[in-house]
Coordinates of C-alpha atoms in Angstrom, one line a residue:
M1 CA 0.0 0.0 0.0
T2 CA 1.4 3.4 -1.0
R3 CA 1.6 6.3 1.4
Q4 CA -1.0 8.2 -0.6
S5 CA -3.5 5.4 -0.6
G6 CA -2.9 4.9 3.2
R7 CA -3.6 8.6 3.8
Q8 CA -6.8 8.3 1.7
D9 CA -7.9 5.3 3.8
V10 CA -7.4 7.2 7.0
I11 CA -9.5 10.2 5.7
V12 CA -12.3 7.8 4.6
D13 CA -12.3 6.0 7.9
A14 CA -12.4 9.3 9.8
L15 CA -15.3 10.6 7.8
L16 CA -17.1 7.3 8.3
G17 CA -16.4 7.3 12.0
F18 CA -17.9 10.9 12.3
A19 CA -20.9 9.8 10.3
V20 CA -21.6 6.8 12.6
F21 CA -21.1 9.0 15.7
A22 CA -23.4 11.7 14.3
V23 CA -26.2 9.3 13.3
V24 CA -26.1 7.3 16.6
A25 CA -26.0 10.5 18.7
I26 CA -28.9 12.0 16.8
A27 CA -30.9 8.8 17.2
A28 CA -30.1 8.7 20.9
G29 CA -31.1 12.3 21.3
A30 CA -34.4 11.8 19.5
D31 CA -35.3 8.9 21.8
V32 CA -38.1 7.8 19.5
T33 CA -39.0 4.9 21.9
G34 CA -39.5 7.3 24.8
T35 CA -37.2 5.6 27.3
G36 CA -36.4 9.0 29.0
N37 CA -32.9 7.7 29.8
L38 CA -30.8 10.0 27.7
T39 CA -27.5 10.4 29.6
P40 CA -23.9 11.3 28.7
L41 CA -23.3 7.6 28.6
A42 CA -25.4 7.4 25.4
Y43 CA -23.3 10.0 23.7
A44 CA -20.1 8.3 24.9
L45 CA -21.3 5.0 23.4
A46 CA -21.9 6.9 20.1
A47 CA -18.4 8.2 20.2
V48 CA -16.9 4.8 20.8
L49 CA -18.9 3.3 17.9
G50 CA -17.6 6.0 15.7
G51 CA -14.0 5.6 16.9
L52 CA -14.1 1.9 16.0
M53 CA -14.2 2.9 12.4
L54 CA -10.6 4.1 12.6
V55 CA -9.4 0.5 13.3
R56 CA -11.9 -1.4 11.2
R57 CA -9.3 -2.3 8.5
R58 CA -6.6 -3.5 11.0
W59 CA -8.9 -5.5 13.3
P60 CA -12.1 -6.2 11.4
V61 CA -13.3 -9.1 13.5
L62 CA -12.6 -7.3 16.8
V63 CA -14.5 -4.2 15.5
V64 CA -17.5 -6.4 14.6
L65 CA -17.5 -8.0 18.1
A66 CA -17.0 -4.7 19.9
T67 CA -19.8 -3.0 17.9
S68 CA -22.1 -5.9 18.6
A69 CA -21.3 -5.8 22.3
L70 CA -21.9 -2.0 22.5
I71 CA -25.3 -2.3 20.7
V72 CA -26.3 -5.1 23.1
A73 CA -25.1 -2.9 26.0
N74 CA -27.3 -0.1 24.8
Y75 CA -30.4 -2.4 25.2
V76 CA -29.1 -3.8 28.6
L77 CA -28.7 -0.3 30.0
D78 CA -32.1 0.7 28.6
L79 CA -30.6 3.7 26.7
P80 CA -32.5 5.3 23.8
T81 CA -32.8 3.0 20.8
I82 CA -30.1 3.6 18.2
G83 CA -31.1 1.0 15.6
L84 CA -28.9 -1.6 14.0
A85 CA -28.2 -0.6 10.4
V86 CA -25.9 2.4 10.8
P87 CA -23.7 1.4 13.7
A88 CA -23.3 -2.2 12.5
A89 CA -23.3 -1.9 8.7
A90 CA -19.7 -0.5 8.4
A91 CA -18.3 -3.1 10.8
L92 CA -20.1 -5.9 9.0
Y93 CA -18.8 -4.7 5.6
S94 CA -15.2 -4.4 6.9
A95 CA -15.2 -8.0 8.3
A96 CA -16.6 -9.4 5.0
E97 CA -14.0 -7.3 3.0
A98 CA -11.3 -8.9 5.1
G99 CA -12.6 -12.4 4.2
R100 CA -14.4 -12.9 7.5
T101 CA -17.9 -13.2 6.1
T102 CA -18.9 -16.0 8.5
W103 CA -18.2 -13.6 11.4
S104 CA -20.2 -10.9 9.7
V105 CA -23.2 -13.2 9.2
G106 CA -23.0 -14.6 12.7
A107 CA -22.8 -11.1 14.3
A108 CA -25.7 -9.8 12.1
A109 CA -27.9 -12.8 13.0
G110 CA -27.2 -12.3 16.8
L111 CA -27.8 -8.6 16.7
L112 CA -31.1 -9.0 14.8
L113 CA -32.3 -11.6 17.4
V114 CA -31.3 -9.5 20.4
S115 CA -32.7 -6.3 18.9
T116 CA -36.0 -7.8 17.9
L117 CA -36.6 -9.4 21.4
A118 CA -35.6 -6.2 23.1
R119 CA -37.8 -4.0 21.0
L120 CA -40.8 -6.3 21.5
G121 CA -40.1 -6.2 25.3
Q122 CA -40.1 -2.4 25.1
G123 CA -43.6 -2.6 23.7
T124 CA -42.9 -1.8 20.0
D125 CA -45.8 -2.6 17.7
P126 CA -45.0 -6.2 16.4
A127 CA -46.6 -5.4 13.0
Y128 CA -44.4 -2.4 12.5
L129 CA -41.3 -4.0 13.9
L130 CA -41.6 -7.4 12.0
G131 CA -43.3 -6.2 8.9
Y132 CA -41.3 -3.1 8.1
E133 CA -38.3 -2.2 10.3
L134 CA -36.9 -5.7 10.5
A135 CA -37.1 -6.2 6.8
S136 CA -35.3 -2.9 6.0
T137 CA -32.6 -3.6 8.6
V138 CA -32.0 -7.1 7.2
A139 CA -31.8 -5.6 3.7
I140 CA -29.2 -3.0 4.8
M141 CA -27.1 -5.4 6.8
G142 CA -27.2 -8.1 4.1
A143 CA -26.2 -5.5 1.5
A144 CA -23.3 -4.4 3.6
I145 CA -22.1 -8.0 4.0
A146 CA -22.6 -8.8 0.3
L147 CA -20.7 -5.7 -0.8
G148 CA -17.8 -6.5 1.5
H149 CA -17.6 -10.1 0.3
V150 CA -17.6 -9.0 -3.3
Q151 CA -14.8 -6.6 -2.6
W152 CA -12.8 -9.4 -0.9
Q153 CA -13.3 -11.6 -3.9
R154 CA -12.2 -8.9 -6.2
L155 CA -9.0 -8.1 -4.2
R156 CA -8.3 -11.9 -3.9
A157 CA -8.7 -12.3 -7.7
E158 CA -6.3 -9.3 -8.3
R159 CA -3.7 -10.9 -6.0
Q160 CA -4.1 -14.2 -7.8
R161 CA -3.7 -12.6 -11.2
A162 CA -0.5 -10.8 -9.9
R163 CA 0.9 -14.1 -8.6
I164 CA 0.0 -15.9 -11.8
A165 CA 1.8 -13.3 -13.8
A166 CA 4.8 -13.6 -11.5
L167 CA 4.8 -17.4 -11.8
D168 CA 4.6 -17.1 -15.6
A169 CA 7.5 -14.7 -15.5
Q170 CA 9.5 -17.2 -13.3
A171 CA 8.6 -20.0 -15.7
R172 CA 9.9 -18.0 -18.7
A173 CA 13.0 -17.1 -16.8
A174 CA 13.6 -20.7 -15.9
E175 CA 13.2 -21.8 -19.5
A176 CA 15.6 -19.1 -20.6
A177 CA 18.1 -20.2 -17.9
E178 CA 17.7 -23.9 -19.1
V179 CA 18.5 -22.8 -22.7
V180 CA 21.6 -21.0 -21.4
A181 CA 22.5 -24.1 -19.4
L182 CA 22.2 -26.3 -22.5
E183 CA 24.3 -23.8 -24.4
R184 CA 27.0 -23.9 -21.7
T185 CA 27.0 -27.7 -21.9
R186 CA 27.5 -27.5 -25.7
I187 CA 30.3 -25.0 -25.3
A188 CA 32.0 -27.2 -22.6
R189 CA 31.7 -30.1 -25.0
D190 CA 33.3 -28.1 -27.8
L191 CA 36.1 -27.1 -25.4
H192 CA 36.7 -30.7 -24.5
D193 CA 36.9 -31.7 -28.2
A194 CA 39.1 -28.8 -29.3
V195 CA 41.5 -29.0 -26.4
G196 CA 41.6 -32.7 -26.6
H197 CA 42.5 -32.6 -30.2
H198 CA 45.3 -30.1 -29.8
L199 CA 46.7 -31.9 -26.8
S200 CA 46.7 -35.1 -28.7
V201 CA 48.8 -33.4 -31.4
V202 CA 51.1 -32.1 -28.7
S203 CA 51.5 -35.6 -27.3
L204 CA 52.2 -37.0 -30.8
H205 CA 54.8 -34.4 -31.7
A206 CA 56.5 -34.6 -28.4
A207 CA 56.9 -38.4 -28.8
V208 CA 58.4 -37.9 -32.3
A209 CA 60.8 -35.3 -30.9
A210 CA 61.9 -37.6 -28.1
E211 CA 62.6 -40.4 -30.6
A212 CA 64.5 -38.1 -32.9
L213 CA 66.8 -36.9 -30.1
D214 CA 67.4 -40.5 -29.1
D215 CA 68.5 -41.6 -32.6
A216 CA 71.5 -39.4 -33.4
P217 CA 72.8 -35.9 -33.2
A218 CA 72.1 -35.5 -36.9
D219 CA 68.4 -35.5 -36.2
V220 CA 68.5 -32.5 -33.9
D221 CA 67.0 -30.2 -36.6
E222 CA 64.1 -32.6 -37.0
A223 CA 63.6 -32.7 -33.3
R224 CA 63.5 -28.9 -33.2
A225 CA 60.9 -28.8 -35.9
E226 CA 58.7 -31.2 -34.0
L227 CA 59.1 -29.2 -30.8
G228 CA 58.0 -26.2 -32.8
H229 CA 54.8 -28.0 -33.7
V230 CA 54.4 -28.8 -30.1
R231 CA 54.7 -25.1 -29.1
Q232 CA 52.3 -24.0 -31.9
A233 CA 49.7 -26.6 -30.9
S234 CA 49.9 -25.8 -27.3
R235 CA 49.4 -22.1 -27.9
A236 CA 46.3 -22.9 -30.1
A237 CA 44.9 -25.1 -27.4
L238 CA 45.4 -22.4 -24.7
S239 CA 43.9 -19.7 -26.9
E240 CA 40.8 -21.7 -27.6
M241 CA 40.4 -22.7 -24.0
R242 CA 40.6 -19.1 -22.8
A243 CA 38.1 -17.9 -25.4
T244 CA 35.7 -20.8 -24.5
V245 CA 36.0 -20.2 -20.7
R246 CA 35.2 -16.5 -21.3
A247 CA 32.1 -17.5 -23.2
L248 CA 31.1 -19.9 -20.3
R249 CA 31.5 -17.1 -17.8
D250 CA 29.5 -14.6 -19.8
S251 CA 26.6 -16.9 -20.7
D252 CA 24.8 -17.1 -17.3
P253 CA 23.2 -13.7 -16.9
D254 CA 20.5 -15.0 -14.6
G255 CA 22.9 -16.2 -11.9
G256 CA 22.1 -19.9 -12.4
R257 CA 18.4 -19.7 -11.5
V258 CA 17.4 -22.8 -13.4
A259 CA 14.4 -24.9 -12.5
S260 CA 15.2 -26.9 -9.3
L261 CA 13.5 -28.2 -6.3
A262 CA 15.9 -26.1 -4.2
R263 CA 13.6 -23.2 -5.2
M264 CA 10.4 -24.9 -3.7
D265 CA 10.3 -22.5 -0.8
E266 CA 10.3 -19.5 -3.1
L267 CA 7.6 -21.1 -5.2
V268 CA 5.4 -21.9 -2.2
A269 CA 5.8 -18.4 -0.9
S270 CA 4.7 -16.9 -4.2
V271 CA 1.5 -19.1 -4.2
G272 CA 0.9 -18.4 -0.5
E273 CA 0.9 -14.6 -1.2
A274 CA -2.1 -15.3 -3.5
G275 CA -4.1 -16.7 -0.6
V276 CA -3.5 -20.5 -1.3
E277 CA -1.9 -22.6 1.5
V278 CA 0.7 -25.1 0.1
R279 CA 1.9 -28.1 2.1
V280 CA 5.0 -29.9 0.7
E281 CA 5.8 -33.4 1.8
G282 CA 9.0 -35.4 1.1
A283 CA 10.8 -33.0 -1.2
P284 CA 14.2 -34.4 -2.3
A285 CA 17.2 -32.7 -0.9
A286 CA 19.8 -31.0 -3.1
G287 CA 21.7 -33.6 -5.1
E288 CA 19.4 -36.4 -4.1
V289 CA 18.0 -36.9 -7.6
P290 CA 19.5 -36.4 -11.0
G291 CA 19.6 -32.9 -12.4
M292 CA 17.1 -33.5 -15.2
V293 CA 14.7 -35.1 -12.8
D294 CA 15.2 -32.2 -10.3
A295 CA 14.4 -29.6 -13.0
T296 CA 11.4 -31.6 -14.4
A297 CA 9.8 -32.2 -11.0
F298 CA 10.1 -28.5 -10.2
R299 CA 8.5 -27.5 -13.6
V300 CA 5.6 -30.0 -13.0
V301 CA 4.9 -28.5 -9.6
Q302 CA 5.2 -25.0 -10.9
E303 CA 2.8 -25.6 -13.8
A304 CA 0.3 -27.4 -11.5
L305 CA 0.3 -24.6 -8.9
T306 CA -0.1 -22.0 -11.6
N307 CA -3.2 -23.9 -13.0
T308 CA -4.6 -24.1 -9.5
L309 CA -4.4 -20.3 -9.1
R310 CA -6.0 -19.8 -12.6
H311 CA -8.8 -22.4 -12.6
A312 CA -9.3 -24.3 -9.4
G313 CA -10.5 -21.7 -6.9
A314 CA -8.7 -23.7 -4.2
S315 CA -7.6 -22.6 -0.8
R316 CA -5.2 -25.5 0.0
V317 CA -2.8 -27.6 -2.1
R318 CA -0.7 -30.7 -1.1
V319 CA 2.5 -31.4 -3.0
A320 CA 3.9 -34.8 -2.2
F321 CA 7.2 -36.5 -3.4
T322 CA 7.6 -40.2 -3.0
R323 CA 10.5 -42.3 -4.2
E324 CA 9.3 -45.7 -5.5
G325 CA 12.2 -47.9 -6.6
E326 CA 13.9 -46.1 -9.5
E327 CA 11.1 -43.5 -9.9
L328 CA 10.2 -40.3 -8.3
D329 CA 6.4 -39.9 -7.9
V330 CA 5.2 -36.3 -7.8
V331 CA 1.5 -35.5 -6.8
V332 CA -0.1 -32.1 -6.7
A333 CA -3.7 -32.1 -5.3
D334 CA -5.9 -29.1 -4.4
D335 CA -9.3 -28.7 -2.8
G336 CA -10.9 -26.7 -5.6
G337 CA -13.8 -27.5 -7.8
G338 CA -12.5 -30.2 -10.1
R339 CA -13.3 -33.9 -9.7
P340 CA -16.6 -35.1 -8.3
D341 CA -15.0 -35.3 -4.8
G342 CA -13.5 -31.8 -5.2
G343 CA -10.2 -30.5 -6.4
F344 CA -7.7 -31.1 -9.1
R345 CA -4.9 -33.7 -9.0
V346 CA -1.7 -33.8 -11.1
R347 CA 0.6 -36.8 -10.9
A348 CA 3.9 -37.4 -12.6
R349 CA 6.3 -40.4 -12.4
L350 CA 9.9 -39.6 -13.3
P351 CA 12.6 -42.2 -13.9
L352 CA 15.7 -41.7 -11.7
G353 CA 18.2 -43.4 -14.0
G354 CA 21.2 -41.4 -15.3
D355 CA 23.9 -39.2 -13.8
R356 CA 23.3 -37.0 -10.9

């Protein structure tokens, strides 16, 4: 959250808090039910209800509970009736916006029950209370909860889209890094072939030179010529090796961030920021499985988690690794709306043969 948006939130909450205080204070002062118990305590209660709006974003559930308790206290103390819609609607909206819709619904139901019984006990006309006031209060409170829940879903969808974009970017970066790694392997192979060839030539000419020097002094010129070939071949080998090593050093711009199960914590954290809980079981340690299997397993999990964010609507995902003989079994299962029993499930079996 930027500093400007934070300042705007504070201004909005302050205005909302003043509005709640003003409406509740006016309702208490009007004393439409004729309790005759208007005291400074009624205005103090209005001020506290308004002040709760300043912390509704930080502690939404606490604000709902505190607002409910104050409204109930208003009836217990037989203070002038202040109604339910205005003092409770903002708190109910805030809790639903924070993803605590169940708390909002429960608090609203409890308040409606307490208020209805208290008003009937005060002698309010049942036809008016149940036929008009209750219906309008339910409509306002229900609308507040629904709007808050819709806002929570929108924000959650935005976070998921952002994380999906980040995961896609990570996948593209991993693919690019793998291409670089393959190129580095090819260059290393070329280095091996080139240097091996030249050093073989060096060995051959050195052997010929040694034989020539052993035969007779007359062959010294031939030996010198052979040693010249040795020197030339050695220099060529060193030149190619230095050039290839420079290429290898310059061909890893991403710092070696190839696909690997060593990056599982980073992947899990990325998905968790989108609101999906990921539990990993039995992930192989570094070097425990061959490099190709390590990279493939990571890519399988990455793609499955990305699809979960995009399509499943899940809240929890289980990622399990099991070694069965010479195979690594990878299972990614979520609790979204997929199979008849709920959720999607991806399974891959990867052979463990080959060099590590």
